[in-house]
Amino acid sequence: MNTKTIHLETLTCSCPCGSSKQFSDCCNRYINLGELATTSEILMRSRYTAYTLNYEHYLLATWHRDTRPASIEVIDQLSKKWLGLAIKRHEQFTGNRAIVEFIARYINGRAHRLHEISRFVREAGIWFYVDGDIL
């Protein structure tokens, strides 16, 4: 899938983030239309969706510059089939720091659960993923 192309079938389906909204009314606003996520939870959901769609450009753009890798192993992601996201906890400690605990389920030969507490920071009004602890 070309990461710069929005497929019509994607726009009319449920958003992968689990919000029960259509992709066009949910994460597409952030991933393809440039709207800024107003909370770290929204950013987490849109980043999960970007993983499901292999949108490396969005993942890198929303990763804090101090911890951002040069690239993401998209080839490794292609073999994964993402099954769902569950947000367990969202805490904003100050106006500029927050965590989101989530479980993402996927299949890569067998079923897996990625349970992580992710750290986020807001700079100049923009939320960025910093890093996370896998539980």
Short mmCIF file of the C-alpha atoms (twelve columns), coordinates in Angstrom:
data_MODEL
# 
_entry.id   MODEL 
# 
loop_
_atom_site.group_PDB 
_atom_site.id 
_atom_site.type_symbol 
_atom_site.label_atom_id 
_atom_site.label_alt_id 
_atom_site.label_comp_id 
_atom_site.label_asym_id 
_atom_site.label_seq_id 
_atom_site.Cartn_x 
_atom_site.Cartn_y 
_atom_site.Cartn_z 
_atom_site.pdbx_PDB_model_num 
ATOM 1   C CA . MET A 1   0.000   0.000   0.000  1 
ATOM 2   C CA . ASN A 2   1.362   3.394   -0.917 1 
ATOM 3   C CA . THR A 3   1.446   5.330   2.358  1 
ATOM 4   C CA . LYS A 4   0.443   8.556   0.609  1 
ATOM 5   C CA . THR A 5   -2.635  7.098   -1.043 1 
ATOM 6   C CA . ILE A 6   -5.951  6.991   0.781  1 
ATOM 7   C CA . HIS A 7   -7.993  4.048   -0.418 1 
ATOM 8   C CA . LEU A 8   -11.747 4.588   -0.597 1 
ATOM 9   C CA . GLU A 9   -12.489 1.239   1.039  1 
ATOM 10  C CA . THR A 10  -10.377 2.349   4.035  1 
ATOM 11  C CA . LEU A 11  -12.364 5.573   4.375  1 
ATOM 12  C CA . THR A 12  -15.690 3.788   4.693  1 
ATOM 13  C CA . CYS A 13  -14.663 1.092   7.177  1 
ATOM 14  C CA . SER A 14  -14.516 1.170   10.960 1 
ATOM 15  C CA . CYS A 15  -11.381 2.772   12.317 1 
ATOM 16  C CA . PRO A 16  -8.782  0.224   13.445 1 
ATOM 17  C CA . CYS A 17  -8.271  2.146   16.719 1 
ATOM 18  C CA . GLY A 18  -11.479 0.692   18.143 1 
ATOM 19  C CA . SER A 19  -13.370 3.969   18.487 1 
ATOM 20  C CA . SER A 20  -16.413 2.579   16.596 1 
ATOM 21  C CA . LYS A 21  -16.216 5.586   14.237 1 
ATOM 22  C CA . GLN A 22  -15.439 5.333   10.538 1 
ATOM 23  C CA . PHE A 23  -11.778 5.822   9.644  1 
ATOM 24  C CA . SER A 24  -12.679 8.966   7.666  1 
ATOM 25  C CA . ASP A 25  -14.192 10.531  10.810 1 
ATOM 26  C CA . CYS A 26  -11.523 9.275   13.191 1 
ATOM 27  C CA . CYS A 27  -7.800  8.633   12.719 1 
ATOM 28  C CA . ASN A 28  -7.746  9.727   9.078  1 
ATOM 29  C CA . ARG A 29  -8.093  13.310  10.355 1 
ATOM 30  C CA . TYR A 30  -4.682  12.993  12.011 1 
ATOM 31  C CA . ILE A 31  -2.866  10.565  9.726  1 
ATOM 32  C CA . ASN A 32  -3.756  12.037  6.327  1 
ATOM 33  C CA . LEU A 33  -5.381  15.421  6.900  1 
ATOM 34  C CA . GLY A 34  -2.847  16.978  9.272  1 
ATOM 35  C CA . GLU A 35  -5.145  17.641  12.234 1 
ATOM 36  C CA . LEU A 36  -3.242  17.587  15.535 1 
ATOM 37  C CA . ALA A 37  -4.215  15.131  18.246 1 
ATOM 38  C CA . THR A 38  -5.550  17.052  21.249 1 
ATOM 39  C CA . THR A 39  -4.649  14.341  23.784 1 
ATOM 40  C CA . SER A 40  -2.018  11.652  24.128 1 
ATOM 41  C CA . GLU A 41  -4.764  9.011   23.972 1 
ATOM 42  C CA . ILE A 42  -5.915  10.280  20.576 1 
ATOM 43  C CA . LEU A 43  -2.302  10.262  19.400 1 
ATOM 44  C CA . MET A 44  -1.891  6.690   20.691 1 
ATOM 45  C CA . ARG A 45  -5.001  5.559   18.819 1 
ATOM 46  C CA . SER A 46  -3.883  7.237   15.592 1 
ATOM 47  C CA . ARG A 47  -0.399  5.729   15.897 1 
ATOM 48  C CA . TYR A 48  -1.907  2.259   16.351 1 
ATOM 49  C CA . THR A 49  -3.987  2.842   13.226 1 
ATOM 50  C CA . ALA A 50  -0.878  4.001   11.371 1 
ATOM 51  C CA . TYR A 51  0.827   0.720   12.347 1 
ATOM 52  C CA . THR A 52  -2.126  -1.276  11.001 1 
ATOM 53  C CA . LEU A 53  -1.915  0.611   7.691  1 
ATOM 54  C CA . ASN A 54  1.917   0.678   7.515  1 
ATOM 55  C CA . TYR A 55  1.979   4.505   7.491  1 
ATOM 56  C CA . GLU A 56  5.606   4.922   8.470  1 
ATOM 57  C CA . HIS A 57  5.632   8.643   7.645  1 
ATOM 58  C CA . TYR A 58  3.009   9.370   10.314 1 
ATOM 59  C CA . LEU A 59  4.684   7.174   12.921 1 
ATOM 60  C CA . LEU A 60  7.990   8.964   12.452 1 
ATOM 61  C CA . ALA A 61  6.377   12.414  12.390 1 
ATOM 62  C CA . THR A 62  4.644   11.767  15.737 1 
ATOM 63  C CA . TRP A 63  7.722   10.261  17.419 1 
ATOM 64  C CA . HIS A 64  9.712   12.691  19.590 1 
ATOM 65  C CA . ARG A 65  12.953  13.764  17.932 1 
ATOM 66  C CA . ASP A 66  15.082  12.659  20.931 1 
ATOM 67  C CA . THR A 67  13.999  9.007   20.663 1 
ATOM 68  C CA . ARG A 68  12.823  8.709   17.032 1 
ATOM 69  C CA . PRO A 69  14.576  6.042   14.949 1 
ATOM 70  C CA . ALA A 70  15.783  6.855   11.447 1 
ATOM 71  C CA . SER A 71  13.229  4.409   10.049 1 
ATOM 72  C CA . ILE A 72  10.778  1.765   11.167 1 
ATOM 73  C CA . GLU A 73  11.113  -1.798  9.979  1 
ATOM 74  C CA . VAL A 74  7.957   -1.665  7.850  1 
ATOM 75  C CA . ILE A 75  8.866   -5.004  6.291  1 
ATOM 76  C CA . ASP A 76  8.517   -6.585  9.756  1 
ATOM 77  C CA . GLN A 77  5.133   -4.897  10.174 1 
ATOM 78  C CA . LEU A 78  3.792   -6.244  6.889  1 
ATOM 79  C CA . SER A 79  3.713   -9.803  8.217  1 
ATOM 80  C CA . LYS A 80  1.602   -8.746  11.232 1 
ATOM 81  C CA . LYS A 81  -2.169  -8.736  11.155 1 
ATOM 82  C CA . TRP A 82  -3.369  -6.292  13.789 1 
ATOM 83  C CA . LEU A 83  -6.530  -7.440  15.568 1 
ATOM 84  C CA . GLY A 84  -7.429  -4.713  18.029 1 
ATOM 85  C CA . LEU A 85  -6.467  -2.057  20.524 1 
ATOM 86  C CA . ALA A 86  -7.622  -1.720  24.120 1 
ATOM 87  C CA . ILE A 87  -6.722  1.415   26.071 1 
ATOM 88  C CA . LYS A 88  -6.324  0.412   29.720 1 
ATOM 89  C CA . ARG A 89  -5.296  3.731   31.233 1 
ATOM 90  C CA . HIS A 90  -4.637  7.314   30.197 1 
ATOM 91  C CA . GLU A 91  -3.037  9.716   32.686 1 
ATOM 92  C CA . GLN A 92  -1.950  13.282  32.151 1 
ATOM 93  C CA . PHE A 93  0.562   14.207  34.859 1 
ATOM 94  C CA . THR A 94  1.144   17.817  33.906 1 
ATOM 95  C CA . GLY A 95  0.027   19.895  30.997 1 
ATOM 96  C CA . ASN A 96  2.887   18.477  28.951 1 
ATOM 97  C CA . ARG A 97  3.470   14.853  30.034 1 
ATOM 98  C CA . ALA A 98  1.182   11.834  29.876 1 
ATOM 99  C CA . ILE A 99  1.118   8.055   29.708 1 
ATOM 100 C CA . VAL A 100 -1.176  5.656   27.900 1 
ATOM 101 C CA . GLU A 101 -1.335  2.000   28.862 1 
ATOM 102 C CA . PHE A 102 -2.648  -0.212  26.099 1 
ATOM 103 C CA . ILE A 103 -2.874  -3.743  24.812 1 
ATOM 104 C CA . ALA A 104 -2.589  -4.308  21.067 1 
ATOM 105 C CA . ARG A 105 -3.382  -7.750  19.721 1 
ATOM 106 C CA . TYR A 106 -1.881  -9.125  16.516 1 
ATOM 107 C CA . ILE A 107 -1.090  -12.326 14.680 1 
ATOM 108 C CA . ASN A 108 2.381   -13.007 13.345 1 
ATOM 109 C CA . GLY A 109 2.353   -16.750 12.812 1 
ATOM 110 C CA . ARG A 110 0.582   -17.032 16.171 1 
ATOM 111 C CA . ALA A 111 -1.435  -14.698 18.403 1 
ATOM 112 C CA . HIS A 112 0.428   -12.024 20.401 1 
ATOM 113 C CA . ARG A 113 -0.442  -9.274  22.853 1 
ATOM 114 C CA . LEU A 114 1.665   -6.133  23.075 1 
ATOM 115 C CA . HIS A 115 1.050   -4.625  26.520 1 
ATOM 116 C CA . GLU A 116 2.830   -1.300  26.898 1 
ATOM 117 C CA . ILE A 117 2.860   1.849   28.971 1 
ATOM 118 C CA . SER A 118 3.778   4.589   26.511 1 
ATOM 119 C CA . ARG A 119 5.141   7.995   27.471 1 
ATOM 120 C CA . PHE A 120 4.106   11.149  25.640 1 
ATOM 121 C CA . VAL A 121 5.219   14.760  25.768 1 
ATOM 122 C CA . ARG A 122 3.581   17.896  24.414 1 
ATOM 123 C CA . GLU A 123 5.794   20.587  22.910 1 
ATOM 124 C CA . ALA A 124 4.403   23.802  21.463 1 
ATOM 125 C CA . GLY A 125 0.930   22.280  21.711 1 
ATOM 126 C CA . ILE A 126 1.845   19.118  19.760 1 
ATOM 127 C CA . TRP A 127 1.800   15.639  21.342 1 
ATOM 128 C CA . PHE A 128 4.663   13.238  20.571 1 
ATOM 129 C CA . TYR A 129 5.307   9.607   21.479 1 
ATOM 130 C CA . VAL A 130 8.566   9.388   23.460 1 
ATOM 131 C CA . ASP A 131 9.013   5.731   24.412 1 
ATOM 132 C CA . GLY A 132 7.360   2.919   26.317 1 
ATOM 133 C CA . ASP A 133 7.803   0.050   28.704 1 
ATOM 134 C CA . ILE A 134 6.574   -3.320  27.479 1 
ATOM 135 C CA . LEU A 135 4.899   -5.218  30.286 1 
# 
